[in-house]
Coordinates of C-alpha atoms and ligand atoms in Angstrom, one line a residue:
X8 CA 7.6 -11.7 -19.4
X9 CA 9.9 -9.1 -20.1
X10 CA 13.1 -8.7 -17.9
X11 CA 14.0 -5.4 -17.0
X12 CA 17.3 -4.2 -14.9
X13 CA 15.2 -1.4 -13.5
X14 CA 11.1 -0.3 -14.0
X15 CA 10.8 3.4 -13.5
X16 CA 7.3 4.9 -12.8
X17 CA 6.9 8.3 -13.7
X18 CA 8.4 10.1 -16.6
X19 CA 8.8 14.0 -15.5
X20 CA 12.1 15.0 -15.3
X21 CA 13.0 12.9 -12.3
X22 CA 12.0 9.8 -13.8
X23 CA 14.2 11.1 -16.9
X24 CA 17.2 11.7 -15.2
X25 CA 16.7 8.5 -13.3
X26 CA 16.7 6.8 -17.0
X27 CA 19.1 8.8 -18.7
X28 CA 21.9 8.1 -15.6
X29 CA 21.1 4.3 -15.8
X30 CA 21.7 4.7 -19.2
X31 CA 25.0 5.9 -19.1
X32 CA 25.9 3.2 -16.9
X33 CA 24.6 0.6 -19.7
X34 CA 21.9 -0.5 -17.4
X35 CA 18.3 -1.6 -19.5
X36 CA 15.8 0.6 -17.7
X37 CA 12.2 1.1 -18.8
X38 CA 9.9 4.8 -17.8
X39 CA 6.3 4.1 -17.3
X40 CA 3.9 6.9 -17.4
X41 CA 0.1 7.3 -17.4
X42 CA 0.1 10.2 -19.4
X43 CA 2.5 11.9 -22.2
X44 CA 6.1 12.2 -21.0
X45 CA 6.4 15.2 -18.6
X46 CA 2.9 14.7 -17.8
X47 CA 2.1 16.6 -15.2
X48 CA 4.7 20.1 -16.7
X49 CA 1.8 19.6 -20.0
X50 CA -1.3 20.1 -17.4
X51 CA 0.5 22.9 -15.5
X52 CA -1.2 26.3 -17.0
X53 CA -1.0 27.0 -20.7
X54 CA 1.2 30.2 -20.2
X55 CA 3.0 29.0 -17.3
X56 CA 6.5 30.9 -16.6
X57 CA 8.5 28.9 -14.5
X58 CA 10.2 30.2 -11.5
X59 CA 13.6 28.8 -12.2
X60 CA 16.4 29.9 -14.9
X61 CA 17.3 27.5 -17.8
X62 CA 20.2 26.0 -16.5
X63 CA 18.7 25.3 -13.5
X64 CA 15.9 22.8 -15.2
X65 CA 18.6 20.6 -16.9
X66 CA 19.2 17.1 -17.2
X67 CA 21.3 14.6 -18.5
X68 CA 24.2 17.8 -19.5
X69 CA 22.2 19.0 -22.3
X70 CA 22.1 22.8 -22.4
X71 CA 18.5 23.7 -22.2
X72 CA 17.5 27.3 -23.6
X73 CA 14.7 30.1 -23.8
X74 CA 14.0 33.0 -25.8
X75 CA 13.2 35.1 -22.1
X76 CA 14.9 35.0 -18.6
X77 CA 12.9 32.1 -17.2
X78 CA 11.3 29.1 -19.8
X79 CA 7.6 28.9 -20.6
X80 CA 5.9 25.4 -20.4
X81 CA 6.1 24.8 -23.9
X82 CA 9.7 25.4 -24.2
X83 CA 10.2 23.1 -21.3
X84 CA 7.9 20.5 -22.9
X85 CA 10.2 20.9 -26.2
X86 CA 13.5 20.5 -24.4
X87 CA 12.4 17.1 -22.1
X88 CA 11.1 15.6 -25.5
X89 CA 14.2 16.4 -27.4
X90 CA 16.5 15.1 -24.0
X91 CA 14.3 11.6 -24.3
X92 CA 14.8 11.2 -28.1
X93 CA 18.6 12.1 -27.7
X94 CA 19.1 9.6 -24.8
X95 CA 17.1 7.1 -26.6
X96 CA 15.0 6.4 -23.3
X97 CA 12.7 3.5 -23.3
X98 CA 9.3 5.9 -22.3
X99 CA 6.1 3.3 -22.3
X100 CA 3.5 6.4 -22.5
X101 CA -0.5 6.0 -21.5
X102 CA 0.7 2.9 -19.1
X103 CA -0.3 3.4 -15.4
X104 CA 1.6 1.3 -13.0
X105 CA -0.9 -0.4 -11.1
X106 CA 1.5 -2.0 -8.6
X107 CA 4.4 -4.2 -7.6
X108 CA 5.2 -7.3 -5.9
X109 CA 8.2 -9.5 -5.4
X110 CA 12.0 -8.8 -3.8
X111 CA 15.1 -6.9 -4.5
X112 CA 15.9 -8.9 -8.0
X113 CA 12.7 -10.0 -8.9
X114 CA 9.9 -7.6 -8.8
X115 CA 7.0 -8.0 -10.7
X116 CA 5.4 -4.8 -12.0
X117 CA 1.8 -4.9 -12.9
X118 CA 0.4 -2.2 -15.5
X119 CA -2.7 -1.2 -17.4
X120 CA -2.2 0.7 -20.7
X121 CA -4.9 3.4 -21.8
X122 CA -7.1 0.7 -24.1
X123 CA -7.1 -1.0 -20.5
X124 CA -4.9 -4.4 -21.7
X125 CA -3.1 -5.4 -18.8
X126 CA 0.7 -6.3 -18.7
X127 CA 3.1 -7.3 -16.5
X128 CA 6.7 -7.0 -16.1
X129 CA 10.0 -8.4 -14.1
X130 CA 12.6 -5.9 -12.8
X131 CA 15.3 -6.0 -10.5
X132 CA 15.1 -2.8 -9.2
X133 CA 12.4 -0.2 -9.2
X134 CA 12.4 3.9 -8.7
X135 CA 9.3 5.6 -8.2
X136 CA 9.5 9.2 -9.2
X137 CA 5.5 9.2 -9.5
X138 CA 6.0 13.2 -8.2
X139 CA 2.6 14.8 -6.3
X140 CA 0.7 16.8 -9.0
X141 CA -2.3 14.2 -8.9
X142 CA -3.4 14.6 -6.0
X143 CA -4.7 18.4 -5.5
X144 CA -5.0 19.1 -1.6
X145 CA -9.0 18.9 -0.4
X146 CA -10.5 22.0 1.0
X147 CA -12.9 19.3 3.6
X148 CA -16.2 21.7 3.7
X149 CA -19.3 21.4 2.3
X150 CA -19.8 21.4 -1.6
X151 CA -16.5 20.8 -2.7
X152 CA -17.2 17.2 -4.4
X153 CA -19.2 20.1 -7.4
X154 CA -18.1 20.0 -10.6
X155 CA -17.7 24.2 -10.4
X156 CA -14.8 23.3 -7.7
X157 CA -11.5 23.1 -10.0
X158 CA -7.9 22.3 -8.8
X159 CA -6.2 22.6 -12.2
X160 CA -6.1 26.4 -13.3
X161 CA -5.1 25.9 -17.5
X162 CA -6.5 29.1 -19.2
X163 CA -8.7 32.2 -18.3
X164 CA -10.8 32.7 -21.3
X165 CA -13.6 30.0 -20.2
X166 CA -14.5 32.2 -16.9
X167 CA -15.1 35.7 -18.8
X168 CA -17.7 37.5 -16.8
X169 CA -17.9 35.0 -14.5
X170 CA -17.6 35.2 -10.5
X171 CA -15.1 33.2 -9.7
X172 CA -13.1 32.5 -6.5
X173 CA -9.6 31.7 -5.8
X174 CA -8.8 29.9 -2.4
X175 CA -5.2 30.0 -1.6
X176 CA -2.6 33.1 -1.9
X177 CA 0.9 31.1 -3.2
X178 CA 2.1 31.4 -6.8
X179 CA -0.5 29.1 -8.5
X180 CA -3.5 31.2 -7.0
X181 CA -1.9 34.9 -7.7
X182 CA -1.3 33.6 -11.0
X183 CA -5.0 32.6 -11.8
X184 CA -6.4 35.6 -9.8
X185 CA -4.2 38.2 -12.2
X186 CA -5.2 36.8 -15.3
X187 CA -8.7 35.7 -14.7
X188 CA -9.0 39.6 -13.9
X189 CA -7.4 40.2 -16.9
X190 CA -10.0 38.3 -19.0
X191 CA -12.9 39.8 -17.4
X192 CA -14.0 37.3 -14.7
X193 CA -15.1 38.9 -11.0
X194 CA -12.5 37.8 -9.0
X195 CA -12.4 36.9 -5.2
X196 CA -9.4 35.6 -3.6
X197 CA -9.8 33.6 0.1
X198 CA -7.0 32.7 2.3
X199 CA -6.2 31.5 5.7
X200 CA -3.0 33.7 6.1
X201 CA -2.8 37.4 6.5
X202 CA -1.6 38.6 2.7
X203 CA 0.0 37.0 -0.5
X204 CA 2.6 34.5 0.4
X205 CA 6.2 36.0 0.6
X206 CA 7.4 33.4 -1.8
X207 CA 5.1 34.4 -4.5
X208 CA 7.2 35.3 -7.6
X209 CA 8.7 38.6 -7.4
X210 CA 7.3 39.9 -10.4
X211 CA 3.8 38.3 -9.8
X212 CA 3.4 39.5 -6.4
X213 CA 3.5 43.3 -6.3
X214 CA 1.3 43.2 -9.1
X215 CA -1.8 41.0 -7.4
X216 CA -1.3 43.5 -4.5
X217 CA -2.1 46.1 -6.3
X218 CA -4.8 45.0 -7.9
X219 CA -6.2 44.2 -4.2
X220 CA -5.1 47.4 -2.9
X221 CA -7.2 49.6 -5.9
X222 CA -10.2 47.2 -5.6
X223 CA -9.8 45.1 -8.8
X224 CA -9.5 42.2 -7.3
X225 CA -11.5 41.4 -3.9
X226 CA -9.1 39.6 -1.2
X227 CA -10.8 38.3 2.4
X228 CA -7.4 37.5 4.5
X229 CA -8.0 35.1 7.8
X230 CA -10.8 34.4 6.1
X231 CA -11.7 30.3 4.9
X232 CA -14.7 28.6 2.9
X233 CA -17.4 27.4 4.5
X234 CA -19.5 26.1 2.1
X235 CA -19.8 25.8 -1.4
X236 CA -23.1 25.7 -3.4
X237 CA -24.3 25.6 -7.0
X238 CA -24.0 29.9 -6.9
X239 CA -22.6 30.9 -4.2
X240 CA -21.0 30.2 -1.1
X241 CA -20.1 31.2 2.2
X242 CA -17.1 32.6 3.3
X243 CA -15.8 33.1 7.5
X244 CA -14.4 36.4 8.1
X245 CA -12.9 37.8 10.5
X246 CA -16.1 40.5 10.4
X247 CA -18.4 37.4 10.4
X248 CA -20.0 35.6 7.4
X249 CA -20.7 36.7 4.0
X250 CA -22.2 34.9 0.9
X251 CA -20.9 35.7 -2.2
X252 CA -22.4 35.1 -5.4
X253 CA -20.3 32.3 -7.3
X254 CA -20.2 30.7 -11.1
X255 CA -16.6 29.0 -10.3
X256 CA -14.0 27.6 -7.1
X257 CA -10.0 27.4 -7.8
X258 CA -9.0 25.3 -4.7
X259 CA -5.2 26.7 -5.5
X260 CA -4.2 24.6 -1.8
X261 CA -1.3 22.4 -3.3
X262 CA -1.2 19.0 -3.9
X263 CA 0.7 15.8 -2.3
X264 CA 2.2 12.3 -3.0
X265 CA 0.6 9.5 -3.7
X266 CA 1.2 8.6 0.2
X267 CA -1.8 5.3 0.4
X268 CA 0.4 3.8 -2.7
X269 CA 3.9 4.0 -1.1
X270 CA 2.1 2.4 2.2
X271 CA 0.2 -0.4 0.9
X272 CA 3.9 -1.3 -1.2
X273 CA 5.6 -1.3 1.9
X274 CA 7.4 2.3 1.9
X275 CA 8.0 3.2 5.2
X276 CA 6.6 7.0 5.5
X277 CA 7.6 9.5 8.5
X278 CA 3.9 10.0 10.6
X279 CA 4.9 13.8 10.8
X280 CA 6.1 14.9 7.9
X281 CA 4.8 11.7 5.3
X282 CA 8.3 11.6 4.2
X283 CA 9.5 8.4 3.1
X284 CA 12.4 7.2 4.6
X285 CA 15.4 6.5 2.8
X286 CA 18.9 5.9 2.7
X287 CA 19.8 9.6 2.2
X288 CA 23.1 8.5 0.3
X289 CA 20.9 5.5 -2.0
X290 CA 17.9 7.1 -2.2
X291 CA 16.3 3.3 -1.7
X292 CA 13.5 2.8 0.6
X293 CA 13.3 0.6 3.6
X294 CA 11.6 -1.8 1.1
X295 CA 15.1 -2.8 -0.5
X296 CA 15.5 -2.6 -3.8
X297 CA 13.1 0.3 -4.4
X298 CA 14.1 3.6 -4.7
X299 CA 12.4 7.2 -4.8
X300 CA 13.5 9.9 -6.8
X301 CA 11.8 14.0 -7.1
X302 CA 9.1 15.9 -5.0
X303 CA 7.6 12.2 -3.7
X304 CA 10.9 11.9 -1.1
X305 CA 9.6 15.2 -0.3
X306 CA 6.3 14.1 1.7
X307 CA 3.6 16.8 2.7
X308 CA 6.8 19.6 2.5
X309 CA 6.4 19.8 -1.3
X310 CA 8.3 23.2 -1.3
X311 CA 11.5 21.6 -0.4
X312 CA 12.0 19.4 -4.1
X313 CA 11.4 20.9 -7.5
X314 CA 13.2 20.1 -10.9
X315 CA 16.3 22.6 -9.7
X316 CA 17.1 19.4 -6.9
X317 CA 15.4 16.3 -7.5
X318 CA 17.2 16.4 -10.8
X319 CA 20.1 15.4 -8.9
X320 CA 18.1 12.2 -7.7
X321 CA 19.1 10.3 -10.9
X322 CA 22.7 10.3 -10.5
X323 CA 22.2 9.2 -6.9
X324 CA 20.1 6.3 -7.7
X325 CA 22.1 5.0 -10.7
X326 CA 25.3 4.8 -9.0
X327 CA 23.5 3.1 -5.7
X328 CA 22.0 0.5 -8.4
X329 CA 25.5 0.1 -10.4
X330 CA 26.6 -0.7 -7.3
X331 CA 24.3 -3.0 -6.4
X332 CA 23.5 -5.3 -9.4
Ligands
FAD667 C1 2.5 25.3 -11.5 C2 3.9 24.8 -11.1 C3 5.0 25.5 -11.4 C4 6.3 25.0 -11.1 N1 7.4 25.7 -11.4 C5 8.7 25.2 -11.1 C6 9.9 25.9 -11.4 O1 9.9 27.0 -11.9 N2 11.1 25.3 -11.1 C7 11.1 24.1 -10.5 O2 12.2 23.6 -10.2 N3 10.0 23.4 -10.1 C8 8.8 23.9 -10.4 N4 7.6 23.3 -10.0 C9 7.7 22.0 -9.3 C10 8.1 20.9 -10.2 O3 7.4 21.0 -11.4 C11 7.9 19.5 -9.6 O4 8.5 19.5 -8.4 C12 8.5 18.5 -10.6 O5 7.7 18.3 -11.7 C13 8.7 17.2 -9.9 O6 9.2 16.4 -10.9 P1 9.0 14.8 -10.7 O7 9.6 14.2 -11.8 O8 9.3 14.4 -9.3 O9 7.4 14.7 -10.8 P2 6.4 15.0 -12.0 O10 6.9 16.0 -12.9 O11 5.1 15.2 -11.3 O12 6.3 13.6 -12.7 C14 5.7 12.4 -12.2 C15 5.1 11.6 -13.3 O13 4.7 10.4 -12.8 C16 3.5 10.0 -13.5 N5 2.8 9.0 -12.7 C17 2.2 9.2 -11.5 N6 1.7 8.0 -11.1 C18 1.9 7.1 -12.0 C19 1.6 5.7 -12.1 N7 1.0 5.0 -11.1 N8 2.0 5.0 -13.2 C20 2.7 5.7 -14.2 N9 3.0 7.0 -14.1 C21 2.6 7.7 -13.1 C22 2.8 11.3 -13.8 O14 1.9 11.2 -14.9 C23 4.0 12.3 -14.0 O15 4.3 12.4 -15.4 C24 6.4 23.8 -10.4 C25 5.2 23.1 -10.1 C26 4.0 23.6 -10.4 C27 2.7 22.8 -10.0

């Protein structure tokens, strides 16, 4: 069995600055991820823009760039690839960490690669940095286990002149709405609250409210799903019911950590907030040894870590570990 100084479960660019930091501190550390490397940045939209500034979405000091203000997903997808090859991070892509057992010194890390062969694996120390994009938020009514009910907004172009409806009124929602208008889908949008968020994108958000205001785009505010059925589905109002003829659902309502998984491995979560509690200094969790790093030390308050501070996490972690070996 192989013997690792540290096994580090998720590579996005938590998990890689985890690796790269351990690196630089010549301890052996292997990333596990069940997809491609940045795997969750390659299923965010195709023509994603992100919010933050180059510099912002660095690791490891290597100067990122971008042809525009902010970075699209593909030149983020370039720049983490070329930061792994340069670091010469040990990335095991396609294998899913199953689980862990063991003590501070001697886990043992179970794992399943995509051909389903199982491994296993010793390491001293582990980080998870597993981040929150798997699990999309549920809408709990009626209908919403159909296969028309999508949480993953990639392209327009499959919805054309289709009636389509967009729950949800933050940045991943206005973004579908405006260009799922733009490629000819009917578009509804449904939201709890009374308008577009305030921290939608400031170029993003002027425009979906005018395209509300003229009539392009239909908006019901206090207004939540009911039910969803194979065409249609039925929306509450503040005026009182309506059915709306329907092809598609976005349920753009966020997503959250993998919260059962950090429980049944002994991570000690906050009841309110589902924040696992850590050593703010160490990063490690009350399960010694283990250590979380990005959005997942975040809990249900995912707007409080992105790449611009869990980034940081890496250093953190490395010197706690360096420390502690
Ligand atoms: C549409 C969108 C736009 C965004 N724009 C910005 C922005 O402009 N600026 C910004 O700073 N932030 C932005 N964010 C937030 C940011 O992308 C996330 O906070 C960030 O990706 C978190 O990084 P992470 O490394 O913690 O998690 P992730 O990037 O989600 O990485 C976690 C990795 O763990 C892997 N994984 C999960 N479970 C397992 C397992 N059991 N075994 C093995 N691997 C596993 C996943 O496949 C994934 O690759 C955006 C988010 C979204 C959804």
């Amino acid at each position: 069995m192989e013997l690792l100084d540290v096994a580090i479960v998720g590579a996005g660019p938590t998990g890689l600055a985890c690796g790269i930091e351990l690196k630089r501190r010549g301890i052996s550390a292997v990333l596990f991820d069940k997809g491609c490397v940045v795997n969750s940045i390659y299923h965010y939209p195709t023509n994603l823009v992100f919010f933050t500034t180059p510099e912002l979405l660095e690791i490891g000091d290597i100067p990122m760039t971008s042809l525009n203000e902010k970075p699209g997903r593909t030149e983020a997808l370039k720049y983490y690839r070329r930061v792994a090859d340069h670091y010469g991070l040990t990335v095991h892509q396609y294998e899913r960490v199953l689980g862990f057992d063991g003590t501070s010194g001697n886990f043992n890390v179970r794992t399943e690669t995509s051909d389903g062969e199982p491994h296993c694996y010793t390491a001293k120390r582990i980080i998870l940095a597993t981040g929150y994009y798997d699990i999309p938020n549920r809408l709990n009514v009626a209908g919403q286990e159909l296969a028309k009910v999508i949480h993953y907004y990639r392209e327009a172009h499959p919805y054309y002149n289709q009636d389509v409806l967009i729950v949800g009124a933050k940045n991943s929602a206005a973004i579908a709405a405006l260009e799922l208008h733009w490629t000819g889908a009917r578009v509804t949008m449904v939201h709890r609250g009374g308008g577009i968020h305030h921290n939608v994108k400031y170029w993003i958000k002027p425009n979906i409210e005018n395209r509300i205001k003229s009539g392009e785009i239909k908006a019901y505010f206090r207004s939540q799903v009911k039910e969803i059925r194979q065409h249609d589905v039925t929306v509450v109002t503040p005026e009182g019911e309506v059915t709306l003829k329907n092809d598609y659902v976005f349920a753009m309502v966020g997503y959250r950590p993998d919260f059962e998984f950090m429980e049944e491995h002994g991570i000690c979560l906050n009841e309110a907030t589902m924040k696992p509690i850590t050593d703010p200094v160490t990063l490690e969790s009350e399960r010694p040894g283990v250590y979380l790093a990005g959005v997942i030390v975040a809990g249900t308050h995912t707007n409080e870590i992105f790449i611009e501070n869990g980034r940081f996490h890496g250093k953190q972690i490395a010197e706690a570990i360096e420390r502690s070996l």
